[in-house]
Amino acid sequence: MPIISSFYGIIIRMYFNDTEQHHTPHFHASYAGAKAVFDLDGNLIVGTFPPKQTNICCGMG
């Protein structure tokens, strides 16, 4: 899966046409072994992610 951004140890990946598993536009984030999928509004779809890194990558909080 192509990396589109990397910052503070967070890696963001996205496929252009990845709709079979998740039926909404989304991105995949990973950090220190944690993996999660977020919609483009920053809402967690699946997985787990540390709260501090969720705030950094998704602007939540």
GROMACS .gro file of C-alpha atoms in nm:
model
   61
    1MET     CA    1   0.000   0.000   0.000
    2PRO     CA    2   0.157   0.334  -0.099
    3ILE     CA    3   0.274   0.568   0.177
    4ILE     CA    4   0.127   0.915   0.129
    5SER     CA    5   0.266   1.076   0.446
    6SER     CA    6   0.492   1.005   0.741
    7PHE     CA    7   0.528   1.225   1.050
    8TYR     CA    8   0.603   1.179   1.423
    9GLY     CA    9   0.641   0.805   1.360
   10ILE     CA   10   0.289   0.784   1.212
   11ILE     CA   11   0.264   0.637   0.862
   12ILE     CA   12  -0.040   0.717   0.648
   13ARG     CA   13  -0.127   0.489   0.356
   14MET     CA   14  -0.406   0.510   0.102
   15TYR     CA   15  -0.528   0.325  -0.204
   16PHE     CA   16  -0.721   0.512  -0.470
   17ASN     CA   17  -0.985   0.243  -0.520
   18ASP     CA   18  -0.992   0.044  -0.191
   19THR     CA   19  -1.369   0.000  -0.147
   20GLU     CA   20  -1.412  -0.375  -0.105
   21GLN     CA   21  -1.323  -0.388   0.265
   22HIS     CA   22  -1.439  -0.041   0.373
   23HIS     CA   23  -1.723   0.128   0.187
   24THR     CA   24  -1.626   0.489   0.255
   25PRO     CA   25  -1.324   0.698   0.156
   26HIS     CA   26  -1.057   0.630   0.416
   27PHE     CA   27  -0.689   0.607   0.502
   28HIS     CA   28  -0.482   0.354   0.694
   29ALA     CA   29  -0.257   0.473   0.977
   30SER     CA   30   0.014   0.282   1.165
   31TYR     CA   31   0.225   0.374   1.464
   32ALA     CA   32   0.452   0.149   1.675
   33GLY     CA   33   0.260  -0.166   1.583
   34ALA     CA   34  -0.086  -0.010   1.618
   35LYS     CA   35  -0.295  -0.007   1.301
   36ALA     CA   36  -0.626   0.165   1.229
   37VAL     CA   37  -0.847   0.281   0.947
   38PHE     CA   38  -1.001   0.631   0.963
   39ASP     CA   39  -1.258   0.800   0.742
   40LEU     CA   40  -1.161   1.134   0.590
   41ASP     CA   41  -1.327   1.318   0.881
   42GLY     CA   42  -1.087   1.144   1.123
   43ASN     CA   43  -1.341   0.898   1.268
   44LEU     CA   44  -1.206   0.553   1.355
   45ILE     CA   45  -1.356   0.284   1.131
   46VAL     CA   46  -1.162  -0.020   1.249
   47GLY     CA   47  -0.853  -0.099   1.457
   48THR     CA   48  -0.690   0.065   1.755
   49PHE     CA   49  -0.466   0.369   1.775
   50PRO     CA   50  -0.308   0.554   2.068
   51PRO     CA   51  -0.517   0.861   2.166
   52LYS     CA   52  -0.224   1.104   2.142
   53GLN     CA   53  -0.137   0.988   1.790
   54THR     CA   54  -0.506   0.996   1.690
   55ASN     CA   55  -0.513   1.363   1.791
   56ILE     CA   56  -0.197   1.430   1.586
   57CYS     CA   57  -0.298   1.244   1.268
   58CYS     CA   58  -0.669   1.322   1.267
   59GLY     CA   59  -0.699   1.655   1.447
   60MET     CA   60  -0.936   1.505   1.701
   61GLY     CA   61  -0.962   1.625   2.059
   0.00000   0.00000   0.00000
